[in-house]
Amino acid sequence: METTTAFDGLSCVDCGATFDAETTTHRCPDCDGILDPTYDYDRIDLTPADLDRQEGDSMWRYAELLPFPRSAAVSLGEGATPLVECPSLADAMGVGRVLLKDEGANPTGTFKDRGQSLAMTAARQHDATDVALNSAGNAGQAAAAYAARADLDAHVFLPSRAGFTQKAMTEVHGAALTVTDPMDGNSQIGDAGAAYAAAMDEHPEWYSAKTFVTPYRHEGKKTMALELLEALDWEAPDAVVYPTGGGVGLVGMHKAAREARDLGWTDELVPMYAAQATGCAPVVEAYESGADRHEPVRDDDIDTGCNGIAIPDPGASHLILEAIRESEGGAVATTDREILDAAIEVAREEGLEVGATCAAAASGAFALADAGEFGPDDTVVLLNTGAGNKDVDTLRAHLGEREGTDAEPDAPEADD
Ligand SMILES: *Cc1c(COP(=O)(O)O)cnc(C)c1O
Ligand SMILES: [Zn+2]
């Protein structure tokens, strides 16, 4: 296996046991806990000044802080996404700066590419032939793309509620797609998870690329925080607001912020805020009640059109909650109406396209600003996890509804 100098294996976040990454590939063999890549930080001699001299073409410029080197990478040029100044939003929120990290610029249109780039790199290092996962949609599409790049056969399980684009592109990339309950149109990620689990029982040789089953997806997403901190000259922003489903990105970013601090590149952690939709907000509920883990939301109670964060049972909620609390961030839920209104406001005020799911970060930031969470000089970063054109139907439908209701009341304006 081709690994980086400092990478020294996997450690179980639940029982603390450590394992060789060559022979252990997924969950903890002892307790089934989540495995986390570990490093010997003394062997990282990279500095911010060295980074200045490196190519900024993809997330692989941070390979020294990843398990695998650039020469082993299964890459489509993911990462190195723009950080866009949003002055109108800053005015509206009453803060110094709002910056939007635009992950829509990734090869398949979402930050899922970073995780799949690393997971497929690992799959190749472990000589996998087939990869499999269930997903809400975007991770399935990304896995299909990177599996194609890596010459692996992908098996993707999506719920019927996943978007048309995600289902279509999964097949365009040549993956075997299973959509659960295609006729009912409202099956959930748990249904796709059950179909995936049954298939894995039949094909134990398939290599999982599922959230927190592979140790490498959250590791790939560390690079979002490294890019962000580097763009801010290694000065931590006051808040990162992140649309949270399974928490892969939030946990990965927090890990990177910790590493940057421990390496002496930054002084402070990055306050991480989880934004969810009120129609499926297990992390926000757990945060507010002071719990260490979430209570699952029943499938029948899921009531949001934001597919990417309609995750009723996030298995890593203890890590998400720990990251939020350790970084002194927070958690906020807003309604679908607020989320979709925010998507339209960002598109109109800043010209930026944010998807229905991603707009939860914008509406969440507005709600946090209203609650007095931010100071007038704060720098607030919105993580736009994916491109707006991933769910144009939801956005357009909302616009139609707004126009429908706006047209009804009162007499027409007299002065037009
Ligand atoms: C997957 C996804 C999320 C949630 O990501 P997690 O890291 O699992 O919390 C948010 N937005 C979009 C667009 C996604 O595809
Ligand atoms: Zn364990």
Coordinates of C-alpha atoms and ligand atoms in Angstrom, one line a residue:
M1 CA 0.0 0.0 0.0
E2 CA 1.2 3.4 -1.0
T3 CA 0.8 5.8 2.0
T4 CA 2.1 9.2 3.2
T5 CA 5.0 9.5 5.6
A6 CA 3.1 10.6 8.6
F7 CA 0.0 8.3 8.3
D8 CA 0.3 5.6 10.9
G9 CA -3.0 3.7 10.9
L10 CA -6.5 3.8 12.2
S11 CA -7.9 4.4 15.6
C12 CA -11.4 3.5 16.9
V13 CA -13.2 6.6 18.2
D14 CA -15.3 4.4 20.5
C15 CA -12.9 1.9 22.1
G16 CA -9.5 3.5 21.3
A17 CA -8.0 0.4 19.8
T18 CA -5.6 1.0 16.9
F19 CA -5.2 -1.0 13.7
D20 CA -3.0 -1.3 10.7
A21 CA -4.7 0.4 7.7
E22 CA -3.4 -2.3 5.3
T23 CA -5.4 -5.1 6.9
T24 CA -8.3 -3.2 8.6
T25 CA -10.4 -1.4 6.0
H26 CA -13.7 -0.3 7.6
R27 CA -15.3 -0.3 11.0
C28 CA -13.5 -1.4 14.2
P29 CA -13.0 -5.2 14.3
D30 CA -13.4 -5.1 18.1
C31 CA -16.5 -3.0 18.8
D32 CA -17.8 -1.9 15.3
G33 CA -16.9 1.7 16.1
I34 CA -15.9 4.4 13.6
L35 CA -12.3 4.3 12.6
D36 CA -10.3 7.5 12.2
P37 CA -7.0 7.8 10.3
T38 CA -4.1 8.9 12.6
Y39 CA -0.8 10.5 12.0
D40 CA 2.6 11.0 13.6
Y41 CA 2.5 14.8 13.5
D42 CA 6.2 15.0 14.3
R43 CA 6.8 13.6 10.8
I44 CA 4.8 16.4 9.1
D45 CA 7.4 19.0 8.2
L46 CA 5.0 20.9 5.9
T47 CA 4.5 24.6 6.8
P48 CA 2.1 27.2 5.5
A49 CA 5.0 28.7 3.6
D50 CA 5.7 25.4 1.8
L51 CA 2.0 25.3 0.9
D52 CA 2.4 28.7 -0.8
R53 CA 4.8 27.1 -3.2
Q54 CA 2.6 24.2 -4.1
E55 CA 0.1 23.9 -6.9
G56 CA -3.4 24.9 -5.8
D57 CA -5.1 22.7 -8.4
S58 CA -7.0 20.3 -6.1
M59 CA -7.5 19.0 -2.5
W60 CA -4.4 16.9 -3.0
R61 CA -2.2 19.8 -2.3
Y62 CA -2.8 18.8 1.3
A63 CA -1.8 15.2 0.8
E64 CA 0.8 15.4 3.6
L65 CA -2.2 15.5 5.9
L66 CA -4.0 12.7 4.1
P67 CA -3.3 8.9 4.2
F68 CA -2.4 8.6 0.6
P69 CA 0.0 10.6 -1.6
R70 CA -0.9 12.5 -4.7
S71 CA 0.7 9.7 -6.9
A72 CA -1.9 7.3 -5.7
A73 CA -4.9 9.6 -5.9
V74 CA -8.1 8.8 -7.8
S75 CA -8.8 12.4 -8.7
L76 CA -11.0 14.5 -10.9
G77 CA -9.6 17.8 -9.8
E78 CA -11.9 18.1 -6.7
G79 CA -11.4 20.9 -4.2
A80 CA -9.7 24.2 -4.6
T81 CA -13.2 25.7 -4.6
P82 CA -13.9 29.5 -4.5
L83 CA -14.4 31.4 -1.3
V84 CA -16.8 34.2 -2.4
E85 CA -17.3 37.5 -0.6
C86 CA -21.0 38.2 0.1
P87 CA -21.4 41.9 1.1
S88 CA -25.2 42.0 0.8
L89 CA -25.6 39.0 3.1
A90 CA -23.1 40.6 5.5
D91 CA -25.2 43.7 5.6
A92 CA -28.4 41.8 6.1
M93 CA -26.9 39.7 9.0
G94 CA -25.1 42.7 10.6
V95 CA -21.7 41.1 10.5
G96 CA -18.3 42.1 9.2
R97 CA -18.0 39.6 6.4
V98 CA -19.9 36.7 5.0
L99 CA -18.0 34.3 2.8
L100 CA -19.5 31.4 0.8
K101 CA -17.3 28.4 0.2
D102 CA -18.7 27.2 -3.1
E103 CA -18.5 23.4 -3.2
G104 CA -20.8 23.5 -6.2
A105 CA -17.6 24.0 -8.2
N106 CA -16.6 20.3 -7.6
P107 CA -16.6 17.8 -10.5
T108 CA -20.0 16.3 -9.8
G109 CA -21.3 19.5 -8.2
T110 CA -21.0 18.7 -4.5
F111 CA -18.4 18.4 -1.7
K112 CA -19.1 14.6 -1.7
D113 CA -16.4 14.5 -4.4
R114 CA -13.7 15.1 -1.8
G115 CA -14.8 12.1 0.3
Q116 CA -15.2 9.8 -2.7
S117 CA -11.8 10.8 -4.1
L118 CA -10.2 9.6 -0.9
A119 CA -12.5 6.6 -0.4
M120 CA -11.9 5.3 -4.0
T121 CA -8.2 5.9 -3.6
A122 CA -8.3 3.6 -0.5
A123 CA -10.4 1.1 -2.4
R124 CA -7.8 0.9 -5.1
Q125 CA -5.0 0.5 -2.5
H126 CA -7.0 -2.4 -1.0
D127 CA -7.4 -4.0 -4.4
A128 CA -11.2 -3.8 -4.4
T129 CA -13.1 -4.7 -7.5
D130 CA -16.5 -3.5 -6.5
V131 CA -17.6 -0.6 -4.3
A132 CA -21.0 -0.1 -2.7
L133 CA -23.0 2.4 -0.7
N134 CA -26.4 3.8 0.0
S135 CA -26.8 7.5 -0.1
A136 CA -29.4 10.3 -0.2
G137 CA -28.2 11.0 -3.7
N138 CA -25.2 13.1 -4.1
A139 CA -22.7 10.7 -2.5
G140 CA -24.1 8.0 -4.9
Q141 CA -23.5 10.1 -7.9
A142 CA -20.0 11.1 -6.7
A143 CA -19.1 7.4 -5.9
A144 CA -20.3 6.4 -9.4
A145 CA -18.0 9.1 -11.0
Y146 CA -14.9 8.2 -8.9
A147 CA -15.5 4.5 -9.3
A148 CA -15.5 5.0 -13.1
R149 CA -12.3 7.0 -12.8
A150 CA -10.8 4.2 -10.7
D151 CA -12.1 1.4 -13.0
L152 CA -14.2 -0.1 -10.2
D153 CA -17.7 -1.5 -10.4
A154 CA -20.1 0.6 -8.3
H155 CA -23.3 -0.5 -6.7
V156 CA -25.4 2.5 -5.6
F157 CA -28.6 2.3 -3.5
L158 CA -30.8 5.4 -3.4
P159 CA -34.2 6.1 -2.0
S160 CA -36.9 7.0 -4.4
R161 CA -37.0 10.6 -3.0
A162 CA -33.4 11.2 -4.3
G163 CA -33.3 13.8 -7.1
F164 CA -33.6 13.0 -10.8
T165 CA -30.1 14.4 -11.5
Q166 CA -28.4 12.2 -8.9
K167 CA -30.2 9.0 -10.1
A168 CA -29.6 9.7 -13.8
M169 CA -25.9 10.6 -13.4
T170 CA -25.3 7.5 -11.2
E171 CA -26.3 5.4 -14.2
V172 CA -24.6 7.6 -16.8
H173 CA -21.3 6.9 -15.0
G174 CA -22.0 3.2 -15.4
A175 CA -22.9 2.3 -11.8
A176 CA -25.5 -0.4 -11.0
L177 CA -28.3 1.7 -9.5
T178 CA -31.0 0.3 -7.1
V179 CA -33.8 2.7 -6.3
T180 CA -35.9 1.5 -3.3
D181 CA -39.7 1.6 -3.7
P182 CA -39.5 3.4 -7.1
M183 CA -43.3 3.4 -7.4
D184 CA -44.1 5.1 -4.1
G185 CA -41.7 8.1 -4.6
N186 CA -41.2 8.7 -0.9
S187 CA -38.8 6.0 0.3
Q188 CA -36.1 7.3 2.7
I189 CA -32.4 6.8 3.1
G190 CA -33.0 4.1 5.7
D191 CA -34.9 2.0 3.0
A192 CA -31.9 2.4 0.7
G193 CA -29.7 1.4 3.6
A194 CA -31.6 -1.8 4.2
A195 CA -31.3 -2.8 0.5
Y196 CA -27.6 -2.0 0.6
A197 CA -27.1 -4.1 3.8
A198 CA -28.9 -7.1 2.2
A199 CA -26.7 -6.8 -0.9
M200 CA -23.6 -6.6 1.2
D201 CA -24.6 -9.8 3.0
E202 CA -24.7 -11.5 -0.4
H203 CA -21.5 -10.0 -1.6
P204 CA -19.1 -9.7 1.4
E205 CA -16.3 -8.9 -1.0
W206 CA -17.8 -5.6 -2.0
Y207 CA -15.9 -2.6 -0.6
S208 CA -18.1 -0.1 1.2
A209 CA -17.9 3.6 0.4
K210 CA -20.7 4.4 2.9
T211 CA -20.7 7.3 5.3
F212 CA -18.5 6.5 8.4
V213 CA -18.2 2.9 7.3
T214 CA -15.1 3.7 5.3
P215 CA -12.7 5.7 7.5
Y216 CA -11.8 7.9 4.5
R217 CA -14.7 10.1 3.6
H218 CA -14.5 12.4 6.6
E219 CA -10.8 12.4 6.1
G220 CA -11.1 13.8 2.5
K221 CA -13.5 16.5 3.8
K222 CA -10.8 17.8 6.1
T223 CA -9.4 19.6 3.0
M224 CA -12.4 22.1 3.0
A225 CA -11.2 23.5 6.4
L226 CA -7.6 23.5 5.2
E227 CA -8.5 25.5 2.1
L228 CA -10.7 27.8 4.1
L229 CA -8.0 28.5 6.8
E230 CA -5.3 29.0 4.2
A231 CA -7.5 31.5 2.3
L232 CA -7.9 33.4 5.6
D233 CA -4.2 33.4 6.2
W234 CA -4.6 30.8 8.9
E235 CA -6.9 33.0 11.0
A236 CA -9.9 31.1 12.1
P237 CA -13.3 32.6 11.1
D238 CA -15.9 33.2 13.8
A239 CA -18.4 30.7 12.5
V240 CA -18.8 28.1 9.8
V241 CA -22.4 27.2 9.2
Y242 CA -22.8 23.8 7.6
P243 CA -25.9 22.0 6.4
T244 CA -25.7 18.9 8.4
G245 CA -26.9 15.4 7.5
G246 CA -24.6 12.6 8.5
G247 CA -22.0 15.1 9.6
V248 CA -19.2 13.8 7.5
G249 CA -18.1 17.3 6.4
L250 CA -18.5 18.9 9.8
V251 CA -16.6 16.2 11.7
G252 CA -13.8 16.3 9.0
M253 CA -13.5 20.0 9.1
H254 CA -13.3 20.0 12.8
K255 CA -10.6 17.4 12.7
A256 CA -8.6 19.6 10.3
A257 CA -9.0 22.7 12.4
R258 CA -7.7 20.7 15.4
E259 CA -4.7 19.5 13.3
A260 CA -4.0 23.0 12.1
R261 CA -4.0 24.3 15.7
D262 CA -1.8 21.4 16.9
L263 CA 0.7 22.0 14.1
G264 CA 0.8 25.6 15.2
W265 CA -0.6 26.9 11.9
T266 CA -3.7 28.5 13.7
D267 CA -4.3 29.7 17.2
E268 CA -7.9 28.8 17.5
L269 CA -10.4 26.1 16.5
V270 CA -13.1 27.0 14.0
P271 CA -16.6 27.3 15.6
M272 CA -18.8 24.8 13.8
Y273 CA -22.5 25.3 13.5
A274 CA -24.8 22.5 12.3
A275 CA -27.7 23.8 10.3
Q276 CA -30.7 21.4 9.7
A277 CA -34.3 21.6 8.5
T278 CA -37.0 21.6 11.2
G279 CA -38.6 18.7 9.4
C280 CA -35.6 16.5 10.2
A281 CA -33.3 17.9 12.9
P282 CA -32.0 15.2 15.2
V283 CA -28.7 16.9 15.7
V284 CA -30.2 20.2 16.7
E285 CA -32.6 18.5 19.0
A286 CA -29.8 16.6 20.7
Y287 CA -27.7 19.8 21.0
E288 CA -30.5 21.8 22.5
S289 CA -31.3 19.1 25.1
G290 CA -27.7 18.6 26.1
A291 CA -27.6 15.0 24.9
D292 CA -24.4 13.2 23.7
R293 CA -26.3 11.4 21.0
H294 CA -29.4 12.0 18.9
E295 CA -32.8 10.4 19.1
P296 CA -33.7 9.0 15.6
V297 CA -36.5 10.7 13.8
R298 CA -39.2 8.3 12.6
D299 CA -39.4 8.0 8.8
D300 CA -43.0 9.0 8.9
D301 CA -42.1 12.2 10.7
I302 CA -39.5 13.4 8.1
D303 CA -40.9 16.5 6.6
T304 CA -38.4 18.4 4.5
G305 CA -37.7 18.7 0.8
C306 CA -33.9 19.1 1.5
N307 CA -32.8 15.7 0.5
G308 CA -29.1 15.9 1.4
I309 CA -30.0 16.6 5.1
A310 CA -33.0 14.4 5.4
I311 CA -30.9 12.0 7.5
P312 CA -33.1 10.8 10.4
D313 CA -30.6 8.6 12.1
P314 CA -27.0 10.0 11.8
G315 CA -24.8 7.3 13.3
A316 CA -22.0 9.7 14.1
S317 CA -24.1 12.2 16.0
H318 CA -21.8 11.8 19.0
L319 CA -18.9 13.0 16.9
I320 CA -20.9 15.9 15.4
L321 CA -22.0 17.0 18.9
E322 CA -18.5 16.8 20.3
A323 CA -17.2 18.9 17.4
I324 CA -19.8 21.5 17.9
R325 CA -19.2 21.7 21.6
E326 CA -15.5 21.5 21.5
S327 CA -15.3 24.3 18.9
E328 CA -17.9 26.4 20.7
G329 CA -20.2 26.5 17.8
G330 CA -23.9 25.6 17.9
A331 CA -26.8 24.1 16.0
V332 CA -29.9 25.7 14.4
A333 CA -32.9 24.5 12.5
T334 CA -35.0 26.5 10.1
T335 CA -38.2 25.7 8.2
D336 CA -38.2 24.6 4.5
R337 CA -39.9 27.9 3.7
E338 CA -37.1 29.9 5.3
I339 CA -34.5 27.6 3.7
L340 CA -35.9 28.1 0.2
D341 CA -36.5 31.8 0.7
A342 CA -32.8 32.0 1.6
A343 CA -31.8 30.2 -1.5
I344 CA -33.6 32.7 -3.6
E345 CA -32.2 35.6 -1.6
V346 CA -28.6 34.4 -2.1
A347 CA -29.3 33.9 -5.8
R348 CA -30.8 37.4 -6.2
E349 CA -28.6 39.4 -3.8
E350 CA -25.3 37.8 -4.6
G351 CA -25.8 36.0 -7.9
L352 CA -24.7 32.7 -6.3
E353 CA -26.5 29.4 -6.8
V354 CA -27.2 27.4 -3.7
G355 CA -29.2 24.1 -3.7
A356 CA -32.2 23.5 -1.5
T357 CA -30.2 21.5 1.0
C358 CA -27.3 23.9 1.0
A359 CA -29.5 27.0 1.6
A360 CA -30.1 25.6 5.2
A361 CA -26.7 27.1 5.9
A362 CA -27.8 30.6 4.8
S363 CA -31.2 30.5 6.6
G364 CA -29.5 29.0 9.6
A365 CA -27.0 31.9 9.6
F366 CA -29.8 34.4 9.4
A367 CA -31.5 32.8 12.3
L368 CA -28.3 32.8 14.3
A369 CA -27.7 36.4 13.5
D370 CA -31.3 37.3 14.6
A371 CA -30.6 35.4 17.9
G372 CA -27.6 37.7 18.5
E373 CA -25.0 34.9 18.0
F374 CA -22.7 37.0 15.9
G375 CA -20.8 40.2 16.5
P376 CA -20.6 43.2 14.1
D377 CA -17.0 42.4 13.1
D378 CA -17.5 38.6 12.8
T379 CA -16.5 36.6 9.7
V380 CA -19.2 34.1 9.0
V381 CA -18.6 31.3 6.5
L382 CA -21.5 29.6 4.7
L383 CA -20.6 26.2 3.4
N384 CA -22.4 25.8 0.1
T385 CA -22.2 22.1 -0.1
G386 CA -23.5 21.7 -3.6
A387 CA -24.6 23.4 -6.8
G388 CA -28.0 25.1 -7.1
N389 CA -28.7 23.3 -10.3
K390 CA -28.9 19.9 -8.5
D391 CA -32.4 20.7 -7.4
V392 CA -33.8 23.4 -9.6
D393 CA -37.2 21.7 -9.4
T394 CA -37.5 22.4 -5.7
L395 CA -36.3 26.0 -6.1
R396 CA -38.6 26.7 -9.0
A397 CA -41.6 25.2 -7.3
H398 CA -41.0 27.4 -4.3
L399 CA -40.8 30.5 -6.5
G400 CA -44.1 29.5 -8.0
E401 CA -45.7 29.1 -4.6
R402 CA -44.4 32.4 -3.5
E403 CA -45.7 34.1 -6.5
G404 CA -49.0 32.3 -6.2
T405 CA -49.5 33.6 -2.6
D406 CA -48.0 37.0 -3.2
A407 CA -50.4 37.6 -6.1
E408 CA -53.5 36.9 -4.0
P409 CA -53.9 39.5 -1.2
D410 CA -54.8 43.2 -1.5
A411 CA -55.7 45.2 -4.6
P412 CA -53.1 45.7 -7.4
E413 CA -50.6 48.5 -6.8
A414 CA -52.1 51.8 -8.1
D415 CA -48.9 53.2 -9.4
D416 CA -47.8 50.7 -12.0
Ligands
LIG1 C1 -24.5 15.0 1.8 C2 -24.9 16.5 1.7 C3 -25.0 17.2 2.9 C4 -24.8 16.7 4.3 O1 -23.5 16.3 4.4 P1 -23.0 15.5 5.7 O2 -21.5 15.7 5.6 O3 -23.4 14.1 5.6 O4 -23.5 16.1 6.9 C5 -25.3 18.6 2.8 N1 -25.5 19.1 1.5 C6 -25.4 18.4 0.4 C7 -25.6 19.1 -0.9 C8 -25.1 17.1 0.5 O5 -25.0 16.4 -0.7
ZN2 ZN -13.6 -0.1 18.7

